[in-house]
Structure formats: C-alpha cells, structure tokens
PDB file of C-alpha atoms in Angstrom:
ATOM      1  CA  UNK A   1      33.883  24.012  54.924  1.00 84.00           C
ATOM      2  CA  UNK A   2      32.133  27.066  53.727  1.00 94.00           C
ATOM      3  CA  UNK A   3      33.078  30.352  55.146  1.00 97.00           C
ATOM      4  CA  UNK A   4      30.864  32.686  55.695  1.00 98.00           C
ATOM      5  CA  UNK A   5      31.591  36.592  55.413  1.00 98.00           C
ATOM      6  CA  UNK A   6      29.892  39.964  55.872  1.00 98.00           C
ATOM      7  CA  UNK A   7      30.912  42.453  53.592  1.00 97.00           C
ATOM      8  CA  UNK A   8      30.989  46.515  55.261  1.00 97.00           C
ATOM      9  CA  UNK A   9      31.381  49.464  53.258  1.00 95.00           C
ATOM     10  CA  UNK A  10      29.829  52.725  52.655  1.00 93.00           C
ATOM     11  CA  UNK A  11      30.142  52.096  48.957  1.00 93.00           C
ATOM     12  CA  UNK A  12      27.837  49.919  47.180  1.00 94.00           C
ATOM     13  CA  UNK A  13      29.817  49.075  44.119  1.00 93.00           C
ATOM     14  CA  UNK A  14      32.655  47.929  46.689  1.00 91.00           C
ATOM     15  CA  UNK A  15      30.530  45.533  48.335  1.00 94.00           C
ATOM     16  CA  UNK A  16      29.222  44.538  44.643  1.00 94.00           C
ATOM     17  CA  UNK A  17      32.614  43.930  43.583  1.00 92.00           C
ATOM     18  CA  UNK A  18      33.635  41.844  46.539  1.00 93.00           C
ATOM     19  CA  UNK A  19      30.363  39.676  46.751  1.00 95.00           C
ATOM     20  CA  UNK A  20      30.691  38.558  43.062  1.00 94.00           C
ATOM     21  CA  UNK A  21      34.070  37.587  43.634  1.00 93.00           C
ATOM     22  CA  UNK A  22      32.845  35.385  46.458  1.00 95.00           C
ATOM     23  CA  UNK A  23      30.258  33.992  44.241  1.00 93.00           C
ATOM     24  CA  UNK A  24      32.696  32.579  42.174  1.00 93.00           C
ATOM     25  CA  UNK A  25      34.911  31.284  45.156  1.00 94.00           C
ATOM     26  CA  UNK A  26      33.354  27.101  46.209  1.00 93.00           C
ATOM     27  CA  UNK A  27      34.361  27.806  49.549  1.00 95.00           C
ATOM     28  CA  UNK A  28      33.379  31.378  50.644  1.00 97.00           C
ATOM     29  CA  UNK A  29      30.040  33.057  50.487  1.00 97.00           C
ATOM     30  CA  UNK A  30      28.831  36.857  51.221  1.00 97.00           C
ATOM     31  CA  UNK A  31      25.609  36.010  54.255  1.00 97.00           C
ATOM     32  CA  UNK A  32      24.908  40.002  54.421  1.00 97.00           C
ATOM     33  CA  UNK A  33      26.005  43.221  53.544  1.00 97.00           C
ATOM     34  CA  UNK A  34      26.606  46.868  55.565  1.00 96.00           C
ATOM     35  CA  UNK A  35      26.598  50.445  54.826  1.00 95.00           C
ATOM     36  CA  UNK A  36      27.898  51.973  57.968  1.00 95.00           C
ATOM     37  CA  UNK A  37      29.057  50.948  61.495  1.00 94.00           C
ATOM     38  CA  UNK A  38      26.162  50.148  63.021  1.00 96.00           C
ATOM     39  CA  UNK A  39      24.829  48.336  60.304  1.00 96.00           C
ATOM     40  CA  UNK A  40      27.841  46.104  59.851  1.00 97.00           C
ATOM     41  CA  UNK A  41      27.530  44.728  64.065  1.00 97.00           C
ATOM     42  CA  UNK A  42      23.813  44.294  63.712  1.00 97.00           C
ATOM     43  CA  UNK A  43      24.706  41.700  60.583  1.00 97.00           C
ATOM     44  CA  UNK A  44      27.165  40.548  62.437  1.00 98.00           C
ATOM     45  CA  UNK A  45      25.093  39.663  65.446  1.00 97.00           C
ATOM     46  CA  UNK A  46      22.599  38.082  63.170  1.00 97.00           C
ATOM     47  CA  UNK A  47      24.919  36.127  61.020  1.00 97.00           C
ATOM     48  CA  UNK A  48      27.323  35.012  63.209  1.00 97.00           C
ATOM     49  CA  UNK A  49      29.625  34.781  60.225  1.00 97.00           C
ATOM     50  CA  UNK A  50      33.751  33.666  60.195  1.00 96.00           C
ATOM     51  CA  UNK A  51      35.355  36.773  58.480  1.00 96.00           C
ATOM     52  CA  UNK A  52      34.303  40.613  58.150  1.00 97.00           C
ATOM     53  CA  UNK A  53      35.352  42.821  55.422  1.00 96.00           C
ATOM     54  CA  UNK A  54      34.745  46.285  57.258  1.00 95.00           C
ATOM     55  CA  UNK A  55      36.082  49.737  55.187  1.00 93.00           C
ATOM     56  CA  UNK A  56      37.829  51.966  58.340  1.00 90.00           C
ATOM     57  CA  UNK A  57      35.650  55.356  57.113  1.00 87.00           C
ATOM     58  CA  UNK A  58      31.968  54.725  57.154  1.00 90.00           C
ATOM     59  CA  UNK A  59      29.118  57.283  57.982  1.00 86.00           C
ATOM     60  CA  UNK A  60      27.753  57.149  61.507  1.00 86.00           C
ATOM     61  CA  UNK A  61      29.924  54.138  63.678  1.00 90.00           C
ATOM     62  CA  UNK A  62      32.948  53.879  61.731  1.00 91.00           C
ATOM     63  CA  UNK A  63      34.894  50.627  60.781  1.00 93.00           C
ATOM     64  CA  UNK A  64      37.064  50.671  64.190  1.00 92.00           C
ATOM     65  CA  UNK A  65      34.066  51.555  66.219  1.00 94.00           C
ATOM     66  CA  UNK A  66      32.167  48.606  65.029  1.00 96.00           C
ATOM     67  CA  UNK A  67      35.494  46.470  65.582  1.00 94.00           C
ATOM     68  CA  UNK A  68      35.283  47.482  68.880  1.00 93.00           C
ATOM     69  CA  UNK A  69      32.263  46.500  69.567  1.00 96.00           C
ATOM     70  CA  UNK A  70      32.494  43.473  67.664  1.00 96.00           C
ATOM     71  CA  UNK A  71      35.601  42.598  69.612  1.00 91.00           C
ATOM     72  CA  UNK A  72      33.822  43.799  73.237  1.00 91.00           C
ATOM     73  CA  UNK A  73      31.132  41.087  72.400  1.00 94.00           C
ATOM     74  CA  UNK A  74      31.994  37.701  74.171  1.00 89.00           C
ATOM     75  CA  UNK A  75      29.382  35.765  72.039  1.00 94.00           C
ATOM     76  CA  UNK A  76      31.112  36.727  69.381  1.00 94.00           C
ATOM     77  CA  UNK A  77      34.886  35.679  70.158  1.00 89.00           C
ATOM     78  CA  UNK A  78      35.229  33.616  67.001  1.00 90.00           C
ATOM     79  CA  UNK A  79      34.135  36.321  64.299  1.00 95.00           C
ATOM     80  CA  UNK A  80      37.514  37.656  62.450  1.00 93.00           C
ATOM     81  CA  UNK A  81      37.534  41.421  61.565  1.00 94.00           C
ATOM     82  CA  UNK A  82      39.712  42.216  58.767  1.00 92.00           C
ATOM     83  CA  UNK A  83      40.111  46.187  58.032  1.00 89.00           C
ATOM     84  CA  UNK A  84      39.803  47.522  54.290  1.00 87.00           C
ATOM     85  CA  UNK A  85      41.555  50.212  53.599  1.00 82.00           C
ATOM     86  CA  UNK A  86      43.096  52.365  51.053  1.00 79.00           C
ATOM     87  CA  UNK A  87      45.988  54.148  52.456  1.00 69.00           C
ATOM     88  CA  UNK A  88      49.307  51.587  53.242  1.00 63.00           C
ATOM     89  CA  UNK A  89      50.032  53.662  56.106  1.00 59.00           C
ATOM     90  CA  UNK A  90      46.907  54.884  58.301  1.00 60.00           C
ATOM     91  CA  UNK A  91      46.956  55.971  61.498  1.00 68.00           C
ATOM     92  CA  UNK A  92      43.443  54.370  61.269  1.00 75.00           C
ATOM     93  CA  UNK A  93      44.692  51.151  60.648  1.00 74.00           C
ATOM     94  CA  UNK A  94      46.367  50.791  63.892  1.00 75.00           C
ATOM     95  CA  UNK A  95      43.725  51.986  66.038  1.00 79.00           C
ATOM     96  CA  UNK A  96      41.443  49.261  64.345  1.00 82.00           C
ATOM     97  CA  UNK A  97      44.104  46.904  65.020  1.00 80.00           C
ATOM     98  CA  UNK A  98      43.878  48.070  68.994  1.00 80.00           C
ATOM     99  CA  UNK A  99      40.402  47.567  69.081  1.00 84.00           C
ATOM    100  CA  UNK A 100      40.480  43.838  67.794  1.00 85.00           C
ATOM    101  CA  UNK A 101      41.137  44.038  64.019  1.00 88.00           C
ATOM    102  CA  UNK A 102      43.305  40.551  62.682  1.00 86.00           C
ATOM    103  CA  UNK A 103      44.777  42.453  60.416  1.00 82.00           C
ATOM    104  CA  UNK A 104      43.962  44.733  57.123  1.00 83.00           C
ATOM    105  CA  UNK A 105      44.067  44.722  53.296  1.00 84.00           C
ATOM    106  CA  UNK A 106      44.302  47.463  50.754  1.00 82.00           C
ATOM    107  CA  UNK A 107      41.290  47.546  48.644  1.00 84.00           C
ATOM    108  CA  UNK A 108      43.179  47.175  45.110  1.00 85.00           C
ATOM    109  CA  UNK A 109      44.276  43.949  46.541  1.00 86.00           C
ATOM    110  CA  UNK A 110      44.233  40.997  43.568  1.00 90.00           C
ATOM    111  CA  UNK A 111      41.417  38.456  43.530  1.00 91.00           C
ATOM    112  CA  UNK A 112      43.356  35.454  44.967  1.00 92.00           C
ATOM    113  CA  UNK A 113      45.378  37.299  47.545  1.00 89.00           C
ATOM    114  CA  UNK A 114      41.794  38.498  49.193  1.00 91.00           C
ATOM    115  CA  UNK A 115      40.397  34.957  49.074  1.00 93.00           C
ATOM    116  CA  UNK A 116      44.278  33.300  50.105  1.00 90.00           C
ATOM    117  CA  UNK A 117      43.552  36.328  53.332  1.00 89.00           C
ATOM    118  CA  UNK A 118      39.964  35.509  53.942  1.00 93.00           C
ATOM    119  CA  UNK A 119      40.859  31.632  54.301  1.00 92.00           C
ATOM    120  CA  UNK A 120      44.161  32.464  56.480  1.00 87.00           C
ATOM    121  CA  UNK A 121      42.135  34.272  58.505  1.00 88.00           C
ATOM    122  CA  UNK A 122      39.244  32.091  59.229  1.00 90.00           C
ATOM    123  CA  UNK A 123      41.636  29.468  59.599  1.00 83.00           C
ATOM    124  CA  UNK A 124      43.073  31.493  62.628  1.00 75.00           C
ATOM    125  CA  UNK A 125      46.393  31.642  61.154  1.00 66.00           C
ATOM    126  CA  UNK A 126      46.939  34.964  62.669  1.00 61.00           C
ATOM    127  CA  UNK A 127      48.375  38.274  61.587  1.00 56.00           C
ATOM    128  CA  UNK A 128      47.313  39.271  57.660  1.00 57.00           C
ATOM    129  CA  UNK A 129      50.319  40.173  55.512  1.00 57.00           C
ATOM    130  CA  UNK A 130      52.791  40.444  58.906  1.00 56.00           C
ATOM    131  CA  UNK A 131      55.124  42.663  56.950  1.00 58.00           C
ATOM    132  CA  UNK A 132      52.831  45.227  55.788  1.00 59.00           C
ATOM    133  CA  UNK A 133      50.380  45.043  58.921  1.00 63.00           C
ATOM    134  CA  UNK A 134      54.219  45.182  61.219  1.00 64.00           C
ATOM    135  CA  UNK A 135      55.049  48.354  59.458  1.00 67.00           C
ATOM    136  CA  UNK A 136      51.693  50.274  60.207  1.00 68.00           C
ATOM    137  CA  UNK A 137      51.883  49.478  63.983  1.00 70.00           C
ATOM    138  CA  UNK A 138      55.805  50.269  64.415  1.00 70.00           C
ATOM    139  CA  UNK A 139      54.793  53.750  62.552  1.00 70.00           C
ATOM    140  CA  UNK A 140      52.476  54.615  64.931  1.00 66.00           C
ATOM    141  CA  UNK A 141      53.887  53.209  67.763  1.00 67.00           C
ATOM    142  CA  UNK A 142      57.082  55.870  67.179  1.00 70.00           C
ATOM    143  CA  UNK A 143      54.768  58.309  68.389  1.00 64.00           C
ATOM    144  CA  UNK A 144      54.064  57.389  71.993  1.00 67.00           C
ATOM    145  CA  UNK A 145      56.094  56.254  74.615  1.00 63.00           C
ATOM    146  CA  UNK A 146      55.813  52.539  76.223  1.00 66.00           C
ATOM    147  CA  UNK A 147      53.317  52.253  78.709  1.00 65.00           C
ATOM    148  CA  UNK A 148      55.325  52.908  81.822  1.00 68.00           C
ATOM    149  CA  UNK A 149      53.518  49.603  83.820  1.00 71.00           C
ATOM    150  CA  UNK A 150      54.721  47.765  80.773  1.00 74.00           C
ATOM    151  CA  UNK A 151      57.127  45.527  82.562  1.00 77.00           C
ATOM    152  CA  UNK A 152      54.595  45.139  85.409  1.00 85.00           C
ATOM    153  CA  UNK A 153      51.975  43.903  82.715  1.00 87.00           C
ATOM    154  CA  UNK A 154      54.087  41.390  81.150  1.00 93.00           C
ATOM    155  CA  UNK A 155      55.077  40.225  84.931  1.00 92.00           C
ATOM    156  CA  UNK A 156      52.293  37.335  84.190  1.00 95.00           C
ATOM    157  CA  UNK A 157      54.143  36.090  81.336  1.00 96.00           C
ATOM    158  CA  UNK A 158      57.049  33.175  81.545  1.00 96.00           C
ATOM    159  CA  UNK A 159      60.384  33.946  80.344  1.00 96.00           C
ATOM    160  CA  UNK A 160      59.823  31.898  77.263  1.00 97.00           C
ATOM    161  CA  UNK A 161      56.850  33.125  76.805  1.00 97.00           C
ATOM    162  CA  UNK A 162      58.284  37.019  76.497  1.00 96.00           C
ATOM    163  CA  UNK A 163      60.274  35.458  73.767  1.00 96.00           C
ATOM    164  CA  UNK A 164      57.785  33.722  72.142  1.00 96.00           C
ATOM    165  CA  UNK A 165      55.836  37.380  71.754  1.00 95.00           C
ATOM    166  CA  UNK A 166      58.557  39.097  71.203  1.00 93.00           C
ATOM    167  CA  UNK A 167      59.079  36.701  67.790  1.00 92.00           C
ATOM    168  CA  UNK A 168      55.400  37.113  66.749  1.00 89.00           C
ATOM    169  CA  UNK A 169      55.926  40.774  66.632  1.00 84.00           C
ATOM    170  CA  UNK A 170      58.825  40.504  64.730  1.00 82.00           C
ATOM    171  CA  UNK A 171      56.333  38.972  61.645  1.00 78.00           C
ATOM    172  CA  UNK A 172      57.138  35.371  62.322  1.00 85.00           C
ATOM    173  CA  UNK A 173      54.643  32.040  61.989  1.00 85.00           C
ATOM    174  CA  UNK A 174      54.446  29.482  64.453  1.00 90.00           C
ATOM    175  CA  UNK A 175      57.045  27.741  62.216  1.00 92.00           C
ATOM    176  CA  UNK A 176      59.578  30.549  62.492  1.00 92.00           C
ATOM    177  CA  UNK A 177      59.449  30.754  66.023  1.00 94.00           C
ATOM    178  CA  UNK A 178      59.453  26.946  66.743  1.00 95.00           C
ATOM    179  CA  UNK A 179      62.987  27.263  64.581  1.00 96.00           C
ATOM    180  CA  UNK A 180      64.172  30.293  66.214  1.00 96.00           C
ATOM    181  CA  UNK A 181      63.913  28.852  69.565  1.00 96.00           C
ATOM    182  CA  UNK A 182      64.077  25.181  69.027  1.00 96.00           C
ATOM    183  CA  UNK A 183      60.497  23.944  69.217  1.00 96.00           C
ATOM    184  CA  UNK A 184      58.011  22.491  67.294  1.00 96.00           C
ATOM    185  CA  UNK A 185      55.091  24.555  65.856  1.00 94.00           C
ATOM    186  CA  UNK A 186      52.759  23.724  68.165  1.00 95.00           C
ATOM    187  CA  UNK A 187      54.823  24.727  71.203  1.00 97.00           C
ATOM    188  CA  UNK A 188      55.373  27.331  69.655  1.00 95.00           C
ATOM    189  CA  UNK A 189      51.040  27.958  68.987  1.00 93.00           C
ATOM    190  CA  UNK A 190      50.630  26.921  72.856  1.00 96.00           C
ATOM    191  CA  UNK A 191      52.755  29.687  74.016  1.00 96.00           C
ATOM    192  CA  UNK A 192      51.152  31.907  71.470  1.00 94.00           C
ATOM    193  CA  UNK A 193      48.132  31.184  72.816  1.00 94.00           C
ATOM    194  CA  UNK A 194      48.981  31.505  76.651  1.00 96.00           C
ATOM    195  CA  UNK A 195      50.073  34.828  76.236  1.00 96.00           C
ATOM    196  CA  UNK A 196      46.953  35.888  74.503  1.00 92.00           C
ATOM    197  CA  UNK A 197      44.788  34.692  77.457  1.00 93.00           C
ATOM    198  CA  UNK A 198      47.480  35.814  79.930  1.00 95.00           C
ATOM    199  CA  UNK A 199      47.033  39.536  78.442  1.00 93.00           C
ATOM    200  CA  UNK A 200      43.426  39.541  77.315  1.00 88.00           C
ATOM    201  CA  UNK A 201      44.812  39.761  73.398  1.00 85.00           C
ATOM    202  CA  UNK A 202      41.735  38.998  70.978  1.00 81.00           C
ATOM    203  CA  UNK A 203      44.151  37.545  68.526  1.00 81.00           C
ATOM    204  CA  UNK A 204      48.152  37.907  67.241  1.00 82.00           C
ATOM    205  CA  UNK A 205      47.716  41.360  65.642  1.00 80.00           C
ATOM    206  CA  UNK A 206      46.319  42.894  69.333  1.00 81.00           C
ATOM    207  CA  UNK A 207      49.697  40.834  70.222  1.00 86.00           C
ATOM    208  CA  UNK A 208      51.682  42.826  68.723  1.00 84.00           C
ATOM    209  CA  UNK A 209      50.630  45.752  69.751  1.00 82.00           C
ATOM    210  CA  UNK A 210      51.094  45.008  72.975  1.00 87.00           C
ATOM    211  CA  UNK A 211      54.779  43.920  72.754  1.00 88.00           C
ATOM    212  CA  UNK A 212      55.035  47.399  70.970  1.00 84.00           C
ATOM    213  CA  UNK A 213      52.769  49.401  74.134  1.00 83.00           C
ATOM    214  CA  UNK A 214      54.651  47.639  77.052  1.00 87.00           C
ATOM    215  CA  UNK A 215      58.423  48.391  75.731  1.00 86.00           C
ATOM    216  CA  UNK A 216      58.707  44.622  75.108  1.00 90.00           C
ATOM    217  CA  UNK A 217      60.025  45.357  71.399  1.00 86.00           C
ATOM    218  CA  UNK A 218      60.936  49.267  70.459  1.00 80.00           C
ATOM    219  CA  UNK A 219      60.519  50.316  66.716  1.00 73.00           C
ATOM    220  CA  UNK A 220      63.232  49.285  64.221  1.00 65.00           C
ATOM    221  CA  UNK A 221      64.085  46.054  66.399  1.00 58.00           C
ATOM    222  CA  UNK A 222      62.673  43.082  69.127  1.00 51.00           C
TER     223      UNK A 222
END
C-alpha cells in the first residue's frame, strides 16, 4: 500500500528535501505541498492523504492552527498530523499535540527514522517516539494544575480502562500494557480504543494529554 503524504512548511528547500526522500521510498509518495496554514488544510481537503508533515511556525495559520482544524474536520478523521519541529522541547509542540497532532519529529531527523515514523503512523500505531513526545507533554503539563472536573471526566471510564490509559501515558505499546496487566495486545488495543471514544481523544498522543489534564497521572510518575 502506498501512502500518501502532504508535505507543510514555510521553507521551500524543506519541503524539497523531504519530497525527494519520498521519491526514493516504494511505498510513500509526496500528493501536494504547503507554504503556510491555510494552504496546508486546503491540500489536505483535496488530497485526502494518510500522513501530514506540518512545520509548527508558518506565516498566516500556523502548524497547530491548521491541526486544529484538520482535527475539527469529521471527514477527515483518518488523516495523521505529525508536527515538525526544531526545538526538543516546545511549548508549541504540546499545544499541537492538544489540538490533534499524533505526535512530532525534529527536522534533523535521519532518513529511515522519518520514513520508519511516517509508516508507524499511517499504520495507526499511535504515539511517535513515546519517550521524546512523553517528555514535551509532562514539561508543559508542570505548569498548570489538573483540571479540577478531572475525576468527574474520567467517571465514564471502567476501572481497567483508567489503567489501561494510565499505561499509554507512561510510553507503553499495546504489547507493554497487555504484559503489564495480563492481556493480550488486542485487549489491550480495545481498551485503548474505548477510552478514546469514551473521551472524544483523536488518537493516543491527545490520550495522553488527557491522563496528564484530568490528574489521572502527575509529572515524574502514573
């Protein structure tokens, strides 16, 4: 399966550099290309593609403005938004993630690792680079206090499936959990999956941010 991608950034020899590399990928091809925020949805719209690469500062709509809307847009449920960024910690970063991102990459990042991400992604596989991406929310989330109807949000969720959040904020795979708690992976995906409906979560990243907003896990622990 080929998967298609829409590369967004303000900077045409980024976009250059990235769509070459995807000509020489089988499996991945570049359908369009954006130079700011409002550009990037309109592609999107039109392409219907699996995976965007969309750079947080653009003129106009920025990156997490787009991802917003991209993410507001029920026709377009199955598009992936992946943030590019060049700062490991930005407070950027974690509003994208808010607003629907799946996760982010730095832009030095080596061929293979952005082609292993773009496939992970499209493959719904979840949160990009959990350690890195874990790090950026907890950062952030030291600077505000829980929402204080967390525990009256979660109220929809099952015991188990608390836990089960709890672990995917933590940075672990379906496979992680299903050993931490005695299941098998799929369990383990189901309740995944429950509690993203349950809470409206686009995807695991807006996951964990929510076990982060609602007190469920604290920074520096579950």
């Amino acid at each position: 399966m080929t998967i298609r991608v829409v590369l967004a950034d303000d900077q045409a020899v980024v976009r250059g550099g990235f769509r070459a590399l995807l000509d020489l990928t089988d499996d991945l091809v570049a359908v369009a290309e954006a130079a700011d925020g409002v550009q990037a949805v309109e592609a999107v719209r039109t392409t219907r593609p699996d995976v965007v690469l969309m750079d947080i500062r653009m003129p106009g709509i920025d990156g997490i403005e787009a991802t917003r809307r991209i993410a507001a847009d029920r026709s377009l449920d199955r598009v992936r938004v992946v943030m590019l960024t060049s700062y490991r910690v930005d407070s950027y970063v974690f509003e994208a993630l808010r607003h629907g991102a799946a996760g982010f990459l730095l832009k030095d990042i080596e061929p293979d690792g952005l082609r292993a991400a773009i496939r992970d992604v499209a493959a719904g596989q979840g949160l990009l680079a959990p350690a890195v991406t874990r790090g950026v929310i907890e950062e952030f989330a030291r600077l505000k206090a829980p929402e204080a109807a967390g525990a009256e949000r979660l109220g929809v969720l099952t015991e188990r499936e608390r836990e089960v959040m709890a672990l995917v904020a933590a940075g672990l795979s379906n496979e992680g959990i299903g050993r931490e708690l005695i299941m098998s992976p799929l369990t383990a995906k189901t309740h995944v999956s429950h509690a993203m409906t349950k809470l409206g979560a686009r995807d695991r990243a807006q996951l964990v941010v929510l076990a982060y907003e609602t007190g469920l896990v604290r920074p520096g622990g579950r």
